[in-house]
Coordinates of C-alpha atoms and ligand atoms in Angstrom, one line a residue:
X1 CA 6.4 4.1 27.1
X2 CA 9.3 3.7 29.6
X3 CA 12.3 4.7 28.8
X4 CA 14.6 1.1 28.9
X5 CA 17.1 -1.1 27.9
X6 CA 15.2 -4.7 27.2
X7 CA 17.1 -6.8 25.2
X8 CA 14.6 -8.1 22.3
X9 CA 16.5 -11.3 22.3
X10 CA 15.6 -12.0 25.7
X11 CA 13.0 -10.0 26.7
X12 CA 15.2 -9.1 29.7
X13 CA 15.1 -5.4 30.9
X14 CA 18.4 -4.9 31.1
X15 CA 18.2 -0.9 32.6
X16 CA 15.4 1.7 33.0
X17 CA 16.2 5.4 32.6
X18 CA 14.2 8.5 34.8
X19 CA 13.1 10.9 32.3
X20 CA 14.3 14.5 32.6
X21 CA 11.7 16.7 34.8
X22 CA 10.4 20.0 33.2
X23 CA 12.7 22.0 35.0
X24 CA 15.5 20.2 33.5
X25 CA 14.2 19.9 30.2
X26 CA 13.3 23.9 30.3
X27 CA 17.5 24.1 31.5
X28 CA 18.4 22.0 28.0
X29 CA 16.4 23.9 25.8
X30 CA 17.9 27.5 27.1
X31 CA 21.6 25.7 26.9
X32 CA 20.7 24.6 23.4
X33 CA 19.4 28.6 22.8
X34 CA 22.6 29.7 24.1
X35 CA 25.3 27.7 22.8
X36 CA 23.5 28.9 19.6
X37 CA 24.1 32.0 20.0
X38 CA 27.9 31.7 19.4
X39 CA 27.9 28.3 17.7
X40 CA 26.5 30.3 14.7
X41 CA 29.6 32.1 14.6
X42 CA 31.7 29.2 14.3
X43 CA 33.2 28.7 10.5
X44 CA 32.9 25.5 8.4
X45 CA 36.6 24.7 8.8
X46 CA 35.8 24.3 12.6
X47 CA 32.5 22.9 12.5
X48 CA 34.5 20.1 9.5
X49 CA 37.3 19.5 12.7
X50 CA 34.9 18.1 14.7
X51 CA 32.8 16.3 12.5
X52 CA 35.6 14.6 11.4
X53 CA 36.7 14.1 15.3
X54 CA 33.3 12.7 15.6
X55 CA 33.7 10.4 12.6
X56 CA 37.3 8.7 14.2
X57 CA 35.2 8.4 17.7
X58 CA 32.3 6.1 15.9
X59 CA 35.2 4.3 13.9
X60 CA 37.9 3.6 17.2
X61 CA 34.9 2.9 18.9
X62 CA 32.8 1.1 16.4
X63 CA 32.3 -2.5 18.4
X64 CA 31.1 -1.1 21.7
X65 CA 28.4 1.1 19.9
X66 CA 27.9 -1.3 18.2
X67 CA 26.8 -4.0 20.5
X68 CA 24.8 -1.1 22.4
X69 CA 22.8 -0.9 19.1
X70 CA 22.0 -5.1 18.9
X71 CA 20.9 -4.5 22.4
X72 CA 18.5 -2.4 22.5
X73 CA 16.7 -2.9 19.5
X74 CA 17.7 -6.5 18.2
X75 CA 19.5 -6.1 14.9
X76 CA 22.3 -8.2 14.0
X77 CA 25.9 -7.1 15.1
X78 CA 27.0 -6.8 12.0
X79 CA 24.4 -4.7 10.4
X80 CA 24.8 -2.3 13.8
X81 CA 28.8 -2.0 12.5
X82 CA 27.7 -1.4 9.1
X83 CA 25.3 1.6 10.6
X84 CA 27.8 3.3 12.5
X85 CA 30.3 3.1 9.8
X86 CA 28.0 4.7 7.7
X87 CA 27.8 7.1 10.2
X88 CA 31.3 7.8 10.0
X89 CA 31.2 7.9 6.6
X90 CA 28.2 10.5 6.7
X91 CA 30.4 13.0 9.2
X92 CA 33.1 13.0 6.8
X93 CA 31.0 13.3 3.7
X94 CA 29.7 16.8 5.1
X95 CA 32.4 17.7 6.6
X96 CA 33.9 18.1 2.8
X97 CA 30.7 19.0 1.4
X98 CA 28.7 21.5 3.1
X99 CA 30.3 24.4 3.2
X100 CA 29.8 23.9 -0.6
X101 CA 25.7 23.5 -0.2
X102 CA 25.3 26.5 1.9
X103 CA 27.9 28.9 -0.4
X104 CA 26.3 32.0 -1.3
X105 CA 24.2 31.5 -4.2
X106 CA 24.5 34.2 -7.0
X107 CA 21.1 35.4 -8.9
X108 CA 20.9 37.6 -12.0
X109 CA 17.9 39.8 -12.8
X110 CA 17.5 42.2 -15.6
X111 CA 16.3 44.9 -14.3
X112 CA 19.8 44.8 -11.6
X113 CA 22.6 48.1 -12.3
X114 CA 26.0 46.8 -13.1
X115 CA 27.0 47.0 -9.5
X116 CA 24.4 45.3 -8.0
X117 CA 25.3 42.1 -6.0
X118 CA 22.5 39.5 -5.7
X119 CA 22.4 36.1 -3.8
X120 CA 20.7 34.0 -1.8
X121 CA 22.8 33.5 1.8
X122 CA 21.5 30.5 4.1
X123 CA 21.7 31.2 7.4
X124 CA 21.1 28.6 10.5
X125 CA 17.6 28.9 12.3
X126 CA 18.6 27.8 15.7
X127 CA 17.7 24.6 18.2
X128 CA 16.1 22.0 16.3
X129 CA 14.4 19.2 18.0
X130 CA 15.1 15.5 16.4
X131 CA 12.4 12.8 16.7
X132 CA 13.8 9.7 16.1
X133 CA 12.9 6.1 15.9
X134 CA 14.5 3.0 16.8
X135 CA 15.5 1.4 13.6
X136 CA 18.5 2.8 12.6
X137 CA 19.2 4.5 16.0
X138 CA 22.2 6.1 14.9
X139 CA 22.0 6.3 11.1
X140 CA 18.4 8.3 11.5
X141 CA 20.0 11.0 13.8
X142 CA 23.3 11.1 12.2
X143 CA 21.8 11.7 8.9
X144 CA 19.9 14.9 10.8
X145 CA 22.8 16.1 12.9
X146 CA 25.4 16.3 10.3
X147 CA 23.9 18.7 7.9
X148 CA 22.4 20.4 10.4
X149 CA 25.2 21.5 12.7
X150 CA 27.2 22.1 9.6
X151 CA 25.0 24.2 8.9
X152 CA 25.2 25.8 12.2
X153 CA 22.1 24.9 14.0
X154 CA 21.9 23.1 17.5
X155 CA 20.5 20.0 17.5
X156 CA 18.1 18.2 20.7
X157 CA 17.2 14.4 19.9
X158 CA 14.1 13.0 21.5
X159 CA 15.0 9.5 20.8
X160 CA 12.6 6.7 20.6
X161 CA 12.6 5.4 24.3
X162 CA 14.0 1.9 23.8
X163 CA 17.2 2.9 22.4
X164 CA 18.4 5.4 25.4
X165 CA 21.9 4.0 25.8
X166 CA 22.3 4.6 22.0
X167 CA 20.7 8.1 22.6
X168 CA 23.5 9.5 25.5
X169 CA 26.4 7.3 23.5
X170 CA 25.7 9.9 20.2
X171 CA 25.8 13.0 22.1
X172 CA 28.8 11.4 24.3
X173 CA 30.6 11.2 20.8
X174 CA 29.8 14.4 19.9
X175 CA 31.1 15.9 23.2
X176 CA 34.3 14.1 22.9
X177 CA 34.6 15.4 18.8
X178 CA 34.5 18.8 20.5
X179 CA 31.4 20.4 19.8
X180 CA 30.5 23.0 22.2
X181 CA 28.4 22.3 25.3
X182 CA 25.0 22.7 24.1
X183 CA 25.0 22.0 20.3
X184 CA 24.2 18.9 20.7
X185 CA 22.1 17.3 23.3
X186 CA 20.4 14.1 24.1
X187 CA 17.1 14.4 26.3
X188 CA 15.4 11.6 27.8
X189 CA 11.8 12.4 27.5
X190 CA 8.5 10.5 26.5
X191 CA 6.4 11.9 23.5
X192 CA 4.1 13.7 25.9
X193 CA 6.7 16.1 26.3
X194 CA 7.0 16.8 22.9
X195 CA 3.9 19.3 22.4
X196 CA 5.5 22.3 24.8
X197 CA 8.7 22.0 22.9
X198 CA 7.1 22.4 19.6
X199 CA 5.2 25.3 21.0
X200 CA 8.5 26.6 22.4
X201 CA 10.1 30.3 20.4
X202 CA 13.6 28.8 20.9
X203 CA 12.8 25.8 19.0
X204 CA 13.1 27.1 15.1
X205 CA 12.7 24.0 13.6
X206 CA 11.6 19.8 14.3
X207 CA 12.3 16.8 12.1
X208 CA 10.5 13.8 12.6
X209 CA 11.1 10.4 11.4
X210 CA 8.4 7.5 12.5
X211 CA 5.2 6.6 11.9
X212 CA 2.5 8.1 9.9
X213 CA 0.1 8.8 13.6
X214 CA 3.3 10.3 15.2
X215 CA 4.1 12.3 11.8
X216 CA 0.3 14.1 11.8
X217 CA 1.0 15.5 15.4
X218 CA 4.1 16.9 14.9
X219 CA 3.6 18.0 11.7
X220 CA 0.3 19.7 12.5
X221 CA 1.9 21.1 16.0
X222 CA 5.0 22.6 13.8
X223 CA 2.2 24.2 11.2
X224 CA 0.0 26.0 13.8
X225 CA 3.5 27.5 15.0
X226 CA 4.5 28.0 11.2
X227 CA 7.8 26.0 11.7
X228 CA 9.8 24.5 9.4
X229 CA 9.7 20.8 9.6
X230 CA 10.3 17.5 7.9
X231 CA 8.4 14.4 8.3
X232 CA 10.1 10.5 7.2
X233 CA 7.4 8.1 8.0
X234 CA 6.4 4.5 6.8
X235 CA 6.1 3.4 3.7
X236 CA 5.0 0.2 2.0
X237 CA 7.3 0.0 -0.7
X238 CA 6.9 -2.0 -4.2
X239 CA 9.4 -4.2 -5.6
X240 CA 8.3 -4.5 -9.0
X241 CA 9.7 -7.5 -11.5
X242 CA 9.4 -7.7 -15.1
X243 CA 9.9 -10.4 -17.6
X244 CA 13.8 -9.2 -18.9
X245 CA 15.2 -9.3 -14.5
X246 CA 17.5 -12.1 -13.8
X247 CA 15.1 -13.7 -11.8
X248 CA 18.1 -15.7 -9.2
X249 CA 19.6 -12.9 -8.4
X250 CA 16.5 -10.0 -8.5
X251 CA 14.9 -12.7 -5.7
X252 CA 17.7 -12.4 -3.7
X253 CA 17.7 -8.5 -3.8
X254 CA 14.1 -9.3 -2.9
X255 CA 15.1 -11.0 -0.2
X256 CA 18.1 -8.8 1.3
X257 CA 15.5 -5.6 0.8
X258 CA 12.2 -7.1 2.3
X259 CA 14.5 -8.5 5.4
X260 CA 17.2 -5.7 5.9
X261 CA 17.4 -4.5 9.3
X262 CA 14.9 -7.4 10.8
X263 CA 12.3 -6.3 8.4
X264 CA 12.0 -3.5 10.4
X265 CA 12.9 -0.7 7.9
X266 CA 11.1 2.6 6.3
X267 CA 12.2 1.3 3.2
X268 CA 12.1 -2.2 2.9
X269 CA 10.5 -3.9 -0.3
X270 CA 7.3 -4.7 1.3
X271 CA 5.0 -5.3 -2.1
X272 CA 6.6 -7.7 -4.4
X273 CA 4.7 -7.3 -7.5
X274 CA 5.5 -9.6 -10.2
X275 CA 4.8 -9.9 -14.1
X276 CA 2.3 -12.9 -14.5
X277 CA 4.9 -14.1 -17.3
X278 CA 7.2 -15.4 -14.3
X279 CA 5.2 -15.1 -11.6
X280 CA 4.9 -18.8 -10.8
X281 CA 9.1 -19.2 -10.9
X282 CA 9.5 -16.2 -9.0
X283 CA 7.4 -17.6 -6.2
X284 CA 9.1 -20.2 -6.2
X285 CA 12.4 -18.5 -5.5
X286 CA 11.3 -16.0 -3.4
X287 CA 9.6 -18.8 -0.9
X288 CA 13.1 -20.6 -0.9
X289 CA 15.1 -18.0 -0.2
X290 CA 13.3 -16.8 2.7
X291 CA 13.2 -20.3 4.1
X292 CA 17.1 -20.2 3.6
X293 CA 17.8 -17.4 5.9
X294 CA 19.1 -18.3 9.3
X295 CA 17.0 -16.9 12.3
X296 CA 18.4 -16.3 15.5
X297 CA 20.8 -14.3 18.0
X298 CA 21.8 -11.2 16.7
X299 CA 25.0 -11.7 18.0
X300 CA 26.4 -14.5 16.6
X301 CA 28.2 -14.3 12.7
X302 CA 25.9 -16.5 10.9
X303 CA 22.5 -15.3 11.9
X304 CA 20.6 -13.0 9.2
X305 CA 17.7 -12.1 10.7
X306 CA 17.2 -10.9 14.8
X307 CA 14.1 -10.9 16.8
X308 CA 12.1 -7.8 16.1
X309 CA 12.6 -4.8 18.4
X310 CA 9.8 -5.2 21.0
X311 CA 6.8 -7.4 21.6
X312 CA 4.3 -4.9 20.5
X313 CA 5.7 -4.7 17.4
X314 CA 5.7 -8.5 16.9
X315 CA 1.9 -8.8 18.2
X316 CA 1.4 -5.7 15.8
X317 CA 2.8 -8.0 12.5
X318 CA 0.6 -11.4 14.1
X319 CA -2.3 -9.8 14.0
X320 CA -2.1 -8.1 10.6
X321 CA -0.6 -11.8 9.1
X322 CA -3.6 -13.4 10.9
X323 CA -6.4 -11.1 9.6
X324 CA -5.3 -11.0 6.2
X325 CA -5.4 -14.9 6.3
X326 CA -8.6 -14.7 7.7
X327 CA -9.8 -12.2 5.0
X328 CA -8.5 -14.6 2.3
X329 CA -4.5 -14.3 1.8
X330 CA -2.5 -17.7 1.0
X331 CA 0.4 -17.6 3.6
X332 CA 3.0 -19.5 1.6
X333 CA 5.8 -20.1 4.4
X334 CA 6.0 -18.8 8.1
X335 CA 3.1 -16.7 9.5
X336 CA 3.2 -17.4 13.4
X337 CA 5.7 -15.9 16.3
X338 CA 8.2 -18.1 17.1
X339 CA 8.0 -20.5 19.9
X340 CA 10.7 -19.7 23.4
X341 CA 11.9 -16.1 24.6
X342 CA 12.8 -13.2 22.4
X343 CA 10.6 -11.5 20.0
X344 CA 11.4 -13.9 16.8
X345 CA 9.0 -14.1 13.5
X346 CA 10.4 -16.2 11.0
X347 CA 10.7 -15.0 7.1
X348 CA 7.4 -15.2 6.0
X349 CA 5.1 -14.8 2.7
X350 CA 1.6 -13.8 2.0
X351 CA -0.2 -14.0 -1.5
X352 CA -3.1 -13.8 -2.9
X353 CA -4.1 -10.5 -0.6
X354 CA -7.6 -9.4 -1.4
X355 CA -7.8 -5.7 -1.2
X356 CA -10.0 -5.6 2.3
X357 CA -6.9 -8.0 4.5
X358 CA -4.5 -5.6 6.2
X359 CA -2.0 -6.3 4.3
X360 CA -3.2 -4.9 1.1
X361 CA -3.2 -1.3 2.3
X362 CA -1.2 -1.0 5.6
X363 CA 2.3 -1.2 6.5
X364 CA 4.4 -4.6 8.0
X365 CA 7.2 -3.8 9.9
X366 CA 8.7 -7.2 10.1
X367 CA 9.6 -9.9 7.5
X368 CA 6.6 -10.7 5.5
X369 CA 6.8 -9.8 2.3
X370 CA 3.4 -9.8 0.4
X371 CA 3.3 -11.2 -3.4
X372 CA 1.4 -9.6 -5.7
X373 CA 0.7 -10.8 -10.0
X374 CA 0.1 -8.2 -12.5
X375 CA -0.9 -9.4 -16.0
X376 CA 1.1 -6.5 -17.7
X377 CA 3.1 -3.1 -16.7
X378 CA 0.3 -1.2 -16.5
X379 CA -1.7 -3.7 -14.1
X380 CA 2.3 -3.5 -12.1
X381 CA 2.2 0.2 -11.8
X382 CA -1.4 0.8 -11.0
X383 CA -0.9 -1.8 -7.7
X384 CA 2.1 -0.4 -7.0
X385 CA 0.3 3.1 -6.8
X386 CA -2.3 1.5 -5.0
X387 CA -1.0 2.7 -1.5
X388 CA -1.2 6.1 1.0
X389 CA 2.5 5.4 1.1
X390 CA 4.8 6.4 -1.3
X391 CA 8.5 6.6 0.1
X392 CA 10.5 4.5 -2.1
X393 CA 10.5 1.4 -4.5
X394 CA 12.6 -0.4 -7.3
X395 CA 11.8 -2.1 -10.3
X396 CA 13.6 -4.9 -12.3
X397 CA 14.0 -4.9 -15.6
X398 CA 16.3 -4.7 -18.9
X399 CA 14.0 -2.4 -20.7
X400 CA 14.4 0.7 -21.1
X401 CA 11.3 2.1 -22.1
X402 CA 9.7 0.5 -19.7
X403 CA 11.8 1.5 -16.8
X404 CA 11.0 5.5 -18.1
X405 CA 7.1 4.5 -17.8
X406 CA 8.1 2.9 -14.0
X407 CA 10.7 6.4 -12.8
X408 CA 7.6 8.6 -14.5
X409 CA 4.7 6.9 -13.0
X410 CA 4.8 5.2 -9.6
X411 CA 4.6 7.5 -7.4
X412 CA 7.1 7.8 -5.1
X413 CA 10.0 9.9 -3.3
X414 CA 12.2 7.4 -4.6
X415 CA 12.3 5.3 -7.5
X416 CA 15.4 2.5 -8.2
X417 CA 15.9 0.8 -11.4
X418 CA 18.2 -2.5 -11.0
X419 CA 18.6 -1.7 -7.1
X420 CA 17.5 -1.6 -4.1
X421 CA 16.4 1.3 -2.1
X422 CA 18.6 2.5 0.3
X423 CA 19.9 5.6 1.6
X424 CA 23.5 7.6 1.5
X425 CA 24.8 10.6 2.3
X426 CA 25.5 12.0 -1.2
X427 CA 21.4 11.1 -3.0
X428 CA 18.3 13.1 -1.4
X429 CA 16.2 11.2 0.8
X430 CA 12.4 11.1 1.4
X431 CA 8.7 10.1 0.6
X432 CA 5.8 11.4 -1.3
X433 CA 2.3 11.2 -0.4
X434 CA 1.7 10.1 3.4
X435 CA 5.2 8.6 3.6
X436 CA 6.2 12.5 4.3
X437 CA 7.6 15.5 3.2
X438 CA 11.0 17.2 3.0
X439 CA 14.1 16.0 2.0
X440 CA 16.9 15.0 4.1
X441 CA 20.8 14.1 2.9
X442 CA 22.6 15.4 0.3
X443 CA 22.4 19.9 -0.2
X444 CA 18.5 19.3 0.8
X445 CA 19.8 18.0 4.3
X446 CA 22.4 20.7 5.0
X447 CA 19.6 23.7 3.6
X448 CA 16.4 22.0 5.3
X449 CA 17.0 23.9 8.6
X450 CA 18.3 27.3 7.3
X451 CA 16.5 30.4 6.4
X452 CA 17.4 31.4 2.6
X453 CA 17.8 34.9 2.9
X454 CA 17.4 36.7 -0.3
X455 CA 20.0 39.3 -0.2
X456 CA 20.5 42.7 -3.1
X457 CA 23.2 44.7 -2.4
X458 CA 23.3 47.6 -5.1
Ligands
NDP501 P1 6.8 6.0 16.3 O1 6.3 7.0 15.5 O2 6.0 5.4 17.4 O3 8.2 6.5 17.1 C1 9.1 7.3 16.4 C2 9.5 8.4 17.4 O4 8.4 9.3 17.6 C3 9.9 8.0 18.8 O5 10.9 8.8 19.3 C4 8.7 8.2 19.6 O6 8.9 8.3 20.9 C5 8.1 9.4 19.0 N1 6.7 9.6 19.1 C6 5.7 8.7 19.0 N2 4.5 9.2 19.1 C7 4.7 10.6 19.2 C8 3.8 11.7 19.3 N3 2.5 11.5 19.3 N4 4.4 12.9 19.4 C9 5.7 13.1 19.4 N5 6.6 12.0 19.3 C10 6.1 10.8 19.2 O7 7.4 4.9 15.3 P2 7.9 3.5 15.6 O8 8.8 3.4 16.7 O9 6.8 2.6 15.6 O10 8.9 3.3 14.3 C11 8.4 2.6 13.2 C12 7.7 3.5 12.2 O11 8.6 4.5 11.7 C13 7.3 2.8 10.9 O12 6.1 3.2 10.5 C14 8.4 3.1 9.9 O13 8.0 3.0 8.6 C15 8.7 4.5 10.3 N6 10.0 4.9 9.8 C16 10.2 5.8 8.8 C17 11.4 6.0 8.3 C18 11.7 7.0 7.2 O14 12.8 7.4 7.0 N7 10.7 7.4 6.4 C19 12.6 5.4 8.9 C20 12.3 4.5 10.0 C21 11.0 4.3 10.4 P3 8.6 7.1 21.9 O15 9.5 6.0 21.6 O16 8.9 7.6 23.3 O17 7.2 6.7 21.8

């Protein structure tokens, strides 16, 4: 894939970017190994200074970065402020926090003299390499980078190649913040490149954050070189609603969650599975809503949902809409690209999905969200467990006892009661099953990428 700037509300390539050479890559890698060696040194209060430098660059500077986000990839203005605010927010949240997460940890075993000191000590691994997708192209890599700086690694960020300007404006922020030439860098290289630097002794460590195909390589690559490494891929999350939910306003948290971001997000409510009891007014809602929402340039105030991010993608979401009709599914409202430039598909709805259509089993990325009945809470869980995926989901409901049976049972890395699934710094963050493994945010995210030494000092 090139690496490029093409607007995805005009289909207009707007720049195209040469990808580093080997020799150069080679020379980024051996910066990111040096800078390492003396960035490990640096304390927390430092390492807090420039996060928190960082965090008053992305907020002074929120509108430009900003619009470079709707660019590239096609989300709405105001959702790319919200992202780099939250970005903001994240630098400052561990700038406060780690040094906390990786405190020495005390232990206390019987068989120990009086003297004896005992604790576990994290201690940074080195250059990890950051595979990030387009999405959230600054929330995914912010939400890797801070923890794992504070925690005194270096970080290199292969980022998805239609987001490039996004990709130098993070590590130009970072620069600016203060951190040392080399702890951060940005390199512009396809995925073929990717292989050599997993193979590569000076990288420690590799996070990945994608698709499931994309996931198995890197994940496999890291194994065979026994390295540590954390996978966020798709998911196909369920949005479950039971008979007590306030049914207005739990289909507009349908809505917001199956449509947030374009439709285009890890953890949007893809399955909406619905209690047979009020199935047929739910339907009802859910179908109006989505015909509600207000399609168009991601630019202007008023618009809720962009084009998708690339053509591909859209062709990708036709042809699973199409074969699932064909195998039997109702389409209740939308269900074609829509007509003149740009990569629009209007809010969408598919029921009735018999279990061979596409969209029983695999992933949408765009906004179709697929209705599902269930005569009872059993029948509710059992679809919603009917999936590889299992990143996150919510359910909606005013019992308790039944929202125990939904945390305890579907199988998830996530599970949301009254809410929708979404992530911040504070609350680990990551799937079960094929959606991945790891956890990022919260003390997971700043220990992830360090080596928990168990120390005994007696
Ligand atoms: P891809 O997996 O195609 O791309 C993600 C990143 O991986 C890009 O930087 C891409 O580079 C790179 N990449 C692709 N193939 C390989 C490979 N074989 N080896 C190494 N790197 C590779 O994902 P999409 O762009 O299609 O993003 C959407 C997918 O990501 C969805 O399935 C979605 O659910 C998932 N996702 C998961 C999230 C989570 O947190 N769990 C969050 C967001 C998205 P390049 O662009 O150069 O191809």
């Amino acid at each position: 894939m090139a690496i490029a700037t093409t607007n995805p509300a005009t289909g207009e390539t707007v720049q195209e970017f040469d990808s580093l050479t080997e020799q150069e890559l080679e020379d980024r890698i051996q910066r990111s190994w040096d800078a390492f060696q003396s960035y490990r040194d640096t304390t927390f209060e430092q390492r807090s200074g420039w996060m928190r430098a960082a965090a008053d660059i992305l907020d002074a500077e929120v509108d430009h970065l900003a619009e470079l986000a709707t660019l590239e990839m096609g989300k709405t203005f105001a959702a790319a402020k919200a992202e780099v605010g939250k970005c903001a927010l994240g630098c400052r949240w561990y700038a406060d926090h780690a040094a906390d997460h990786l405190a020495d940890h005390p232990w206390d075993p019987a068989d120990a003299p009086e003297n004896a000191r005992v604790f576990t000590r994290y201690q940074p691994l080195g250059p990890v390499l950051a595979i990030m997708p387009w999405n959230f192209p600054y929330w995914q890599v912010f939400r890797f980078l801070c923890p794992a700086l504070m925690a005194g690694n270096t970080g290199l960020l292969k980022h998805a190649s239609n987001v490039p300007q996004v990709a130098l404006a993070i590590e130009d922020v970072l620069v600016r913040a203060g951190f040392p030439e080399g702890v951060f860098q940005t390199l512009l290289i396809g995925s073929s490149m990717i292989e050599a630097m997993v193979d590569d002794d000076r990288v420690r460590g590799v996070t990945l954050t994608g698709s499931e195909p994309a996931g198995r390589e890197v994940g496999a690559r890291a194994g065979k070189n026994v390295k540590t490494s954390v996978l966020e891929l798709g998911g196909s999350d369920a949005f479950i609603v039971m008979p007590s939910a306030d049914l207005d306003a739990t289909a507009d948290a349908a809505v917001a969650s199956r449509t947030l971001n374009n439709g285009q997000s890890c953890i949007n409510a893809k399955r909406i599975i619905v209690h047979e009891q009020v199935a047929d007014e739910f339907q009802r809602l859910l179908v109006e809503k989505m015909e509600a929402l207000k399609v168009g340039d991601p630019m202007a105030e008023d618009t809720d949902l962009g084009p998708m991010s690339g053509p591909q993608g859209l062709e990708e979401l036709d042809k699973q809409v199409q074969d699932s009709v064909a195998a039997g599914a109702k389409l209740l409202t939308g269900g074609k690209p829509m007509e003149g430039r740009g990569n629009y598909y209007p809010p969408s709805v598919l029921a009735e999905i018999p279990k061979d259509a596409p969209a029983y089993y695999e992933e949408l990325f765009g906004p179709v969200a697929l209705f599902f009945r269930a005569k009872d809470l059993d029948e509710a869980i059992a679809i919603a467990n009917d999936s590889s995926f299992g990143l996150g989901g919510s359910a909606w409901t005013q019992d308790a006892d039944e929202a125990e049976r939904l945390v305890n049972e579907v199988e998830t890395g996530m599970m949301n009661i009254n809410k929708i699934t979404a992530s911040t710094p504070e609350v680990p963050f990551g799937g079960a099953k094929n959606s991945g493994y790891g956890r990022e945010l919260a003390s997971f995210g700043t220990q992830t990428f360090t080596n928990a030494k168990t120390v005994w000092i007696q």
